[in-house]
């Protein structure tokens, strides 16, 4: 009979521990979803940090739940913390590259060289729209719809070109004018094209400049500032219309010319 109360006590502890575990796990998931909802409602919260903040919140609660469950069975929490510290040191030494990714992810979130929704290029690694910056990896989507991921340490350790951060972008491209054609007329036509284009900004003013003399063509450069959201549409349209404007005015598209000089010996043989 003396063993019966001990069995009841053990069974009661098991039930309470299971309840703590189930409720704690449920609360961690609820807290994670709450963090995500609050971040979505606030315009001041950068969506890039939401996945990491959600993961940290969930697993912080779960660790305390596991410690509470073990404490329910009489395990000393001080010894648990000491064991976790020693295990953390061992794991840290074994997973140095992983910890580098975590540290790099934290730096990416603090300094924000890239954010979710921005189109960036990690020089030498790839380019695409940022989908998520996680604890270990950052996920991108290329312009062709293919997703790829990079370890955070590779992103932090390489130059990052951000095409979306500024609201405007400068477009530069060259158009060829043949030698002998009316260069001033070509410049005027191209300048009018930029001035009248609806997606070209008036300030800074667009410019048309002679940039280079080549063997069979004079390169005229068109420079215009465009809203970042309209950049590619304006680029494709200006590339198409620049040649059309010159052709309609009678200025033909330059054709490469190569002069073949025949030697004296070849002339005699001929």
CSV table of C-alpha atoms in Angstrom, one decimal:
chain,number,residue,atom,x,y,z
A,1,UNK,CA,0.0,0.0,0.0
A,2,UNK,CA,2.9,2.3,0.6
A,3,UNK,CA,3.9,2.1,-3.0
A,4,UNK,CA,0.5,3.2,-4.3
A,5,UNK,CA,0.8,6.9,-3.3
A,6,UNK,CA,4.3,6.9,-5.0
A,7,UNK,CA,2.8,5.5,-8.2
A,8,UNK,CA,0.0,8.1,-8.1
A,9,UNK,CA,2.6,10.9,-7.5
A,10,UNK,CA,4.7,9.7,-10.5
A,11,UNK,CA,1.6,9.4,-12.7
A,12,UNK,CA,0.4,12.9,-11.6
A,13,UNK,CA,3.8,14.4,-12.4
A,14,UNK,CA,3.8,12.7,-15.8
A,15,UNK,CA,0.3,14.1,-16.6
A,16,UNK,CA,1.3,17.6,-15.4
A,17,UNK,CA,4.5,17.5,-17.4
A,18,UNK,CA,2.6,16.4,-20.5
A,19,UNK,CA,0.1,19.3,-19.9
A,20,UNK,CA,3.0,21.7,-19.5
A,21,UNK,CA,4.6,20.4,-22.7
A,22,UNK,CA,1.4,20.5,-24.8
A,23,UNK,CA,0.3,23.9,-23.5
A,24,UNK,CA,3.8,25.4,-23.8
A,25,UNK,CA,4.2,24.1,-27.4
A,26,UNK,CA,0.8,25.5,-28.2
A,27,UNK,CA,1.6,28.8,-26.6
A,28,UNK,CA,4.9,29.0,-28.5
A,29,UNK,CA,3.1,28.6,-31.8
A,30,UNK,CA,0.4,31.1,-30.8
A,31,UNK,CA,3.2,33.6,-29.8
A,32,UNK,CA,4.9,33.1,-33.2
A,33,UNK,CA,1.8,33.7,-35.1
A,34,UNK,CA,1.0,36.8,-33.0
A,35,UNK,CA,4.5,38.2,-33.8
A,36,UNK,CA,3.8,37.7,-37.5
A,37,UNK,CA,0.4,39.3,-37.4
A,38,UNK,CA,1.6,42.3,-35.4
A,39,UNK,CA,4.5,42.8,-37.8
A,40,UNK,CA,2.1,42.6,-40.8
A,41,UNK,CA,-0.1,45.3,-39.3
A,42,UNK,CA,2.7,47.7,-38.5
A,43,UNK,CA,4.2,49.7,-41.4
A,44,UNK,CA,7.3,50.4,-39.3
A,45,UNK,CA,8.3,46.8,-39.1
A,46,UNK,CA,10.7,45.6,-41.8
A,47,UNK,CA,9.2,42.3,-43.2
A,48,UNK,CA,12.8,41.0,-43.5
A,49,UNK,CA,13.1,40.5,-39.8
A,50,UNK,CA,9.8,38.8,-39.2
A,51,UNK,CA,10.8,35.1,-39.9
A,52,UNK,CA,13.8,35.4,-37.7
A,53,UNK,CA,11.9,37.1,-34.9
A,54,UNK,CA,9.2,34.5,-35.1
A,55,UNK,CA,11.7,31.6,-34.9
A,56,UNK,CA,13.5,33.2,-31.9
A,57,UNK,CA,10.2,33.8,-30.0
A,58,UNK,CA,9.0,30.2,-30.6
A,59,UNK,CA,12.1,28.4,-29.6
A,60,UNK,CA,12.8,30.6,-26.6
A,61,UNK,CA,9.4,29.7,-25.2
A,62,UNK,CA,10.0,26.0,-26.0
A,63,UNK,CA,13.3,25.9,-24.3
A,64,UNK,CA,11.8,27.3,-21.1
A,65,UNK,CA,8.9,24.7,-21.4
A,66,UNK,CA,11.4,21.9,-21.7
A,67,UNK,CA,13.3,23.1,-18.6
A,68,UNK,CA,10.0,23.4,-16.7
A,69,UNK,CA,9.1,19.8,-17.7
A,70,UNK,CA,12.4,18.5,-16.5
A,71,UNK,CA,12.1,20.5,-13.3
A,72,UNK,CA,8.8,18.8,-12.7
A,73,UNK,CA,10.7,15.5,-12.4
A,74,UNK,CA,13.1,16.9,-9.9
A,75,UNK,CA,16.0,17.7,-12.3
A,76,UNK,CA,18.0,20.6,-11.0
A,77,UNK,CA,17.7,23.5,-13.5
A,78,UNK,CA,21.1,24.8,-12.5
A,79,UNK,CA,22.7,21.6,-13.8
A,80,UNK,CA,20.6,21.8,-16.9
A,81,UNK,CA,21.9,25.3,-17.6
A,82,UNK,CA,25.5,24.1,-17.0
A,83,UNK,CA,25.0,21.2,-19.3
A,84,UNK,CA,23.4,23.4,-22.0
A,85,UNK,CA,26.4,25.8,-21.7
A,86,UNK,CA,28.9,23.0,-22.1
A,87,UNK,CA,26.9,21.5,-25.0
A,88,UNK,CA,26.6,24.9,-26.6
A,89,UNK,CA,30.4,25.4,-26.4
A,90,UNK,CA,31.0,22.0,-28.0
A,91,UNK,CA,28.4,22.5,-30.7
A,92,UNK,CA,29.7,26.0,-31.3
A,93,UNK,CA,33.2,24.6,-32.0
A,94,UNK,CA,31.8,21.9,-34.2
A,95,UNK,CA,29.5,24.2,-36.1
A,96,UNK,CA,31.7,27.2,-36.7
A,97,UNK,CA,30.4,27.8,-40.2
A,98,UNK,CA,26.8,27.5,-39.0
A,99,UNK,CA,27.4,30.1,-36.3
A,100,UNK,CA,29.0,32.4,-38.9
A,101,UNK,CA,25.8,32.2,-40.9
A,102,UNK,CA,23.8,33.1,-37.8
A,103,UNK,CA,26.1,36.0,-37.1
A,104,UNK,CA,26.0,37.2,-40.7
A,105,UNK,CA,22.2,36.9,-40.6
A,106,UNK,CA,22.0,39.1,-37.5
A,107,UNK,CA,24.3,41.7,-39.2
A,108,UNK,CA,22.1,41.6,-42.4
A,109,UNK,CA,19.1,42.3,-40.3
A,110,UNK,CA,20.7,45.1,-38.2
A,111,UNK,CA,22.4,47.0,-41.1
A,112,UNK,CA,19.8,46.0,-43.7
A,113,UNK,CA,21.8,46.1,-47.0
A,114,UNK,CA,18.9,44.1,-48.4
A,115,UNK,CA,15.2,43.7,-47.4
A,116,UNK,CA,12.4,41.4,-48.4
A,117,UNK,CA,10.9,42.5,-51.8
A,118,UNK,CA,14.1,44.2,-53.0
A,119,UNK,CA,15.9,43.1,-56.1
A,120,UNK,CA,19.6,42.7,-55.4
A,121,UNK,CA,22.7,41.2,-56.9
A,122,UNK,CA,25.2,39.4,-54.6
A,123,UNK,CA,28.3,39.8,-56.8
A,124,UNK,CA,29.6,36.5,-58.0
A,125,UNK,CA,26.8,34.5,-56.4
A,126,UNK,CA,23.5,35.4,-58.0
A,127,UNK,CA,20.8,38.0,-58.3
A,128,UNK,CA,17.1,38.0,-57.6
A,129,UNK,CA,14.3,39.4,-55.4
A,130,UNK,CA,14.8,38.8,-51.7
A,131,UNK,CA,12.1,36.5,-50.3
A,132,UNK,CA,13.3,35.9,-46.8
A,133,UNK,CA,16.4,36.4,-44.6
A,134,UNK,CA,16.5,33.5,-42.2
A,135,UNK,CA,18.9,32.5,-39.3
A,136,UNK,CA,21.1,30.4,-41.6
A,137,UNK,CA,20.0,31.1,-45.2
A,138,UNK,CA,18.6,33.8,-47.4
A,139,UNK,CA,16.1,32.9,-50.1
A,140,UNK,CA,15.9,34.7,-53.4
A,141,UNK,CA,13.7,34.4,-56.5
A,142,UNK,CA,15.3,35.0,-59.9
A,143,UNK,CA,13.6,37.0,-62.7
A,144,UNK,CA,12.8,33.6,-64.4
A,145,UNK,CA,10.8,32.4,-61.4
A,146,UNK,CA,13.5,30.0,-60.1
A,147,UNK,CA,14.3,30.2,-56.4
A,148,UNK,CA,17.7,29.8,-54.9
A,149,UNK,CA,19.2,30.2,-51.4
A,150,UNK,CA,22.6,31.4,-50.2
A,151,UNK,CA,24.2,31.0,-46.8
A,152,UNK,CA,24.2,34.3,-44.9
A,153,UNK,CA,28.0,34.3,-44.6
A,154,UNK,CA,28.4,34.3,-48.4
A,155,UNK,CA,26.1,37.3,-48.7
A,156,UNK,CA,27.7,39.2,-45.9
A,157,UNK,CA,31.2,38.4,-47.3
A,158,UNK,CA,30.5,39.7,-50.8
A,159,UNK,CA,29.5,43.0,-52.4
A,160,UNK,CA,25.8,43.6,-52.5
A,161,UNK,CA,24.2,45.7,-55.3
A,162,UNK,CA,20.7,46.9,-54.4
A,163,UNK,CA,18.7,47.9,-57.4
A,164,UNK,CA,15.5,48.7,-55.5
A,165,UNK,CA,16.7,50.8,-52.6
A,166,UNK,CA,16.6,54.2,-54.4
A,167,UNK,CA,13.4,55.5,-56.0
A,168,UNK,CA,15.1,56.5,-59.3
A,169,UNK,CA,17.7,55.0,-61.6
A,170,UNK,CA,19.8,56.4,-64.4
A,171,UNK,CA,19.6,54.9,-67.9
A,172,UNK,CA,22.6,55.2,-70.3
A,173,UNK,CA,22.8,53.7,-73.7
A,174,UNK,CA,24.5,54.5,-77.0
A,175,UNK,CA,23.2,55.0,-80.5
A,176,UNK,CA,25.4,55.0,-83.6
A,177,UNK,CA,25.4,57.8,-86.2
A,178,UNK,CA,27.2,57.3,-89.5
A,179,UNK,CA,30.0,59.5,-90.6
A,180,UNK,CA,28.6,62.0,-93.1
A,181,UNK,CA,25.1,62.1,-91.6
A,182,UNK,CA,23.8,65.2,-89.9
A,183,UNK,CA,25.1,64.8,-86.4
A,184,UNK,CA,23.3,67.9,-85.0
A,185,UNK,CA,20.0,66.6,-86.4
A,186,UNK,CA,20.5,63.2,-84.8
A,187,UNK,CA,21.3,64.8,-81.4
A,188,UNK,CA,18.2,67.1,-81.7
A,189,UNK,CA,15.9,64.1,-82.6
A,190,UNK,CA,17.2,62.0,-79.7
A,191,UNK,CA,16.9,64.9,-77.3
A,192,UNK,CA,13.3,65.5,-78.3
A,193,UNK,CA,12.6,61.8,-77.8
A,194,UNK,CA,13.9,62.0,-74.2
A,195,UNK,CA,12.1,65.3,-73.5
A,196,UNK,CA,8.8,64.0,-74.7
A,197,UNK,CA,8.9,60.5,-73.2
A,198,UNK,CA,6.4,60.1,-70.4
A,199,UNK,CA,8.6,57.9,-68.2
A,200,UNK,CA,11.7,60.1,-68.4
A,201,UNK,CA,12.0,62.5,-65.5
A,202,UNK,CA,12.5,66.2,-66.1
A,203,UNK,CA,14.8,66.6,-63.1
A,204,UNK,CA,17.6,65.8,-63.5
A,205,UNK,CA,17.2,66.8,-67.1
A,206,UNK,CA,17.9,64.2,-69.8
A,207,UNK,CA,21.1,64.6,-71.9
A,208,UNK,CA,22.3,63.5,-75.3
A,209,UNK,CA,26.1,63.6,-75.8
A,210,UNK,CA,28.7,62.5,-78.3
A,211,UNK,CA,30.7,59.9,-76.5
A,212,UNK,CA,33.1,58.2,-78.9
A,213,UNK,CA,34.4,58.1,-82.4
A,214,UNK,CA,34.8,54.6,-83.8
A,215,UNK,CA,36.0,53.2,-87.1
A,216,UNK,CA,32.7,53.5,-88.9
A,217,UNK,CA,30.3,55.2,-86.4
A,218,UNK,CA,29.9,58.1,-84.0
A,219,UNK,CA,28.5,56.9,-80.7
A,220,UNK,CA,25.9,59.3,-79.2
A,221,UNK,CA,25.0,58.6,-75.6
A,222,UNK,CA,21.5,59.0,-74.2
A,223,UNK,CA,21.2,59.6,-70.5
A,224,UNK,CA,18.0,59.8,-68.6
A,225,UNK,CA,16.7,59.4,-65.0
A,226,UNK,CA,13.7,57.1,-64.6
A,227,UNK,CA,11.6,55.9,-61.6
A,228,UNK,CA,12.9,52.5,-60.5
A,229,UNK,CA,9.5,50.9,-61.0
A,230,UNK,CA,9.4,52.1,-64.7
A,231,UNK,CA,13.0,51.5,-65.5
A,232,UNK,CA,12.8,48.3,-67.6
A,233,UNK,CA,9.7,49.4,-69.5
A,234,UNK,CA,11.3,52.7,-70.4
A,235,UNK,CA,14.6,51.1,-71.3
A,236,UNK,CA,12.9,48.7,-73.8
A,237,UNK,CA,10.8,51.5,-75.3
A,238,UNK,CA,13.7,53.9,-75.7
A,239,UNK,CA,15.9,51.3,-77.3
A,240,UNK,CA,13.2,50.6,-79.9
A,241,UNK,CA,12.2,54.2,-80.6
A,242,UNK,CA,15.7,55.7,-80.8
A,243,UNK,CA,16.6,53.8,-84.0
A,244,UNK,CA,13.1,54.4,-85.4
A,245,UNK,CA,13.3,58.2,-84.9
A,246,UNK,CA,16.7,58.4,-86.7
A,247,UNK,CA,15.5,56.2,-89.6
A,248,UNK,CA,12.3,58.2,-90.1
A,249,UNK,CA,14.5,61.3,-90.5
A,250,UNK,CA,16.6,59.6,-93.2
A,251,UNK,CA,19.6,58.8,-91.0
A,252,UNK,CA,20.4,55.2,-91.8
A,253,UNK,CA,21.7,52.6,-89.3
A,254,UNK,CA,25.5,52.4,-89.4
A,255,UNK,CA,27.0,49.3,-91.0
A,256,UNK,CA,30.6,48.2,-90.0
A,257,UNK,CA,33.0,48.9,-92.8
A,258,UNK,CA,36.3,47.1,-93.3
A,259,UNK,CA,38.9,48.2,-95.9
A,260,UNK,CA,40.9,45.5,-97.5
A,261,UNK,CA,44.3,46.6,-98.7
A,262,UNK,CA,45.8,44.4,-101.4
A,263,UNK,CA,49.6,44.2,-101.4
A,264,UNK,CA,51.7,44.9,-104.5
A,265,UNK,CA,52.7,41.2,-104.9
A,266,UNK,CA,49.0,40.1,-104.8
A,267,UNK,CA,48.2,42.8,-107.5
A,268,UNK,CA,50.9,41.4,-109.8
A,269,UNK,CA,49.7,37.9,-109.3
A,270,UNK,CA,46.2,39.0,-110.1
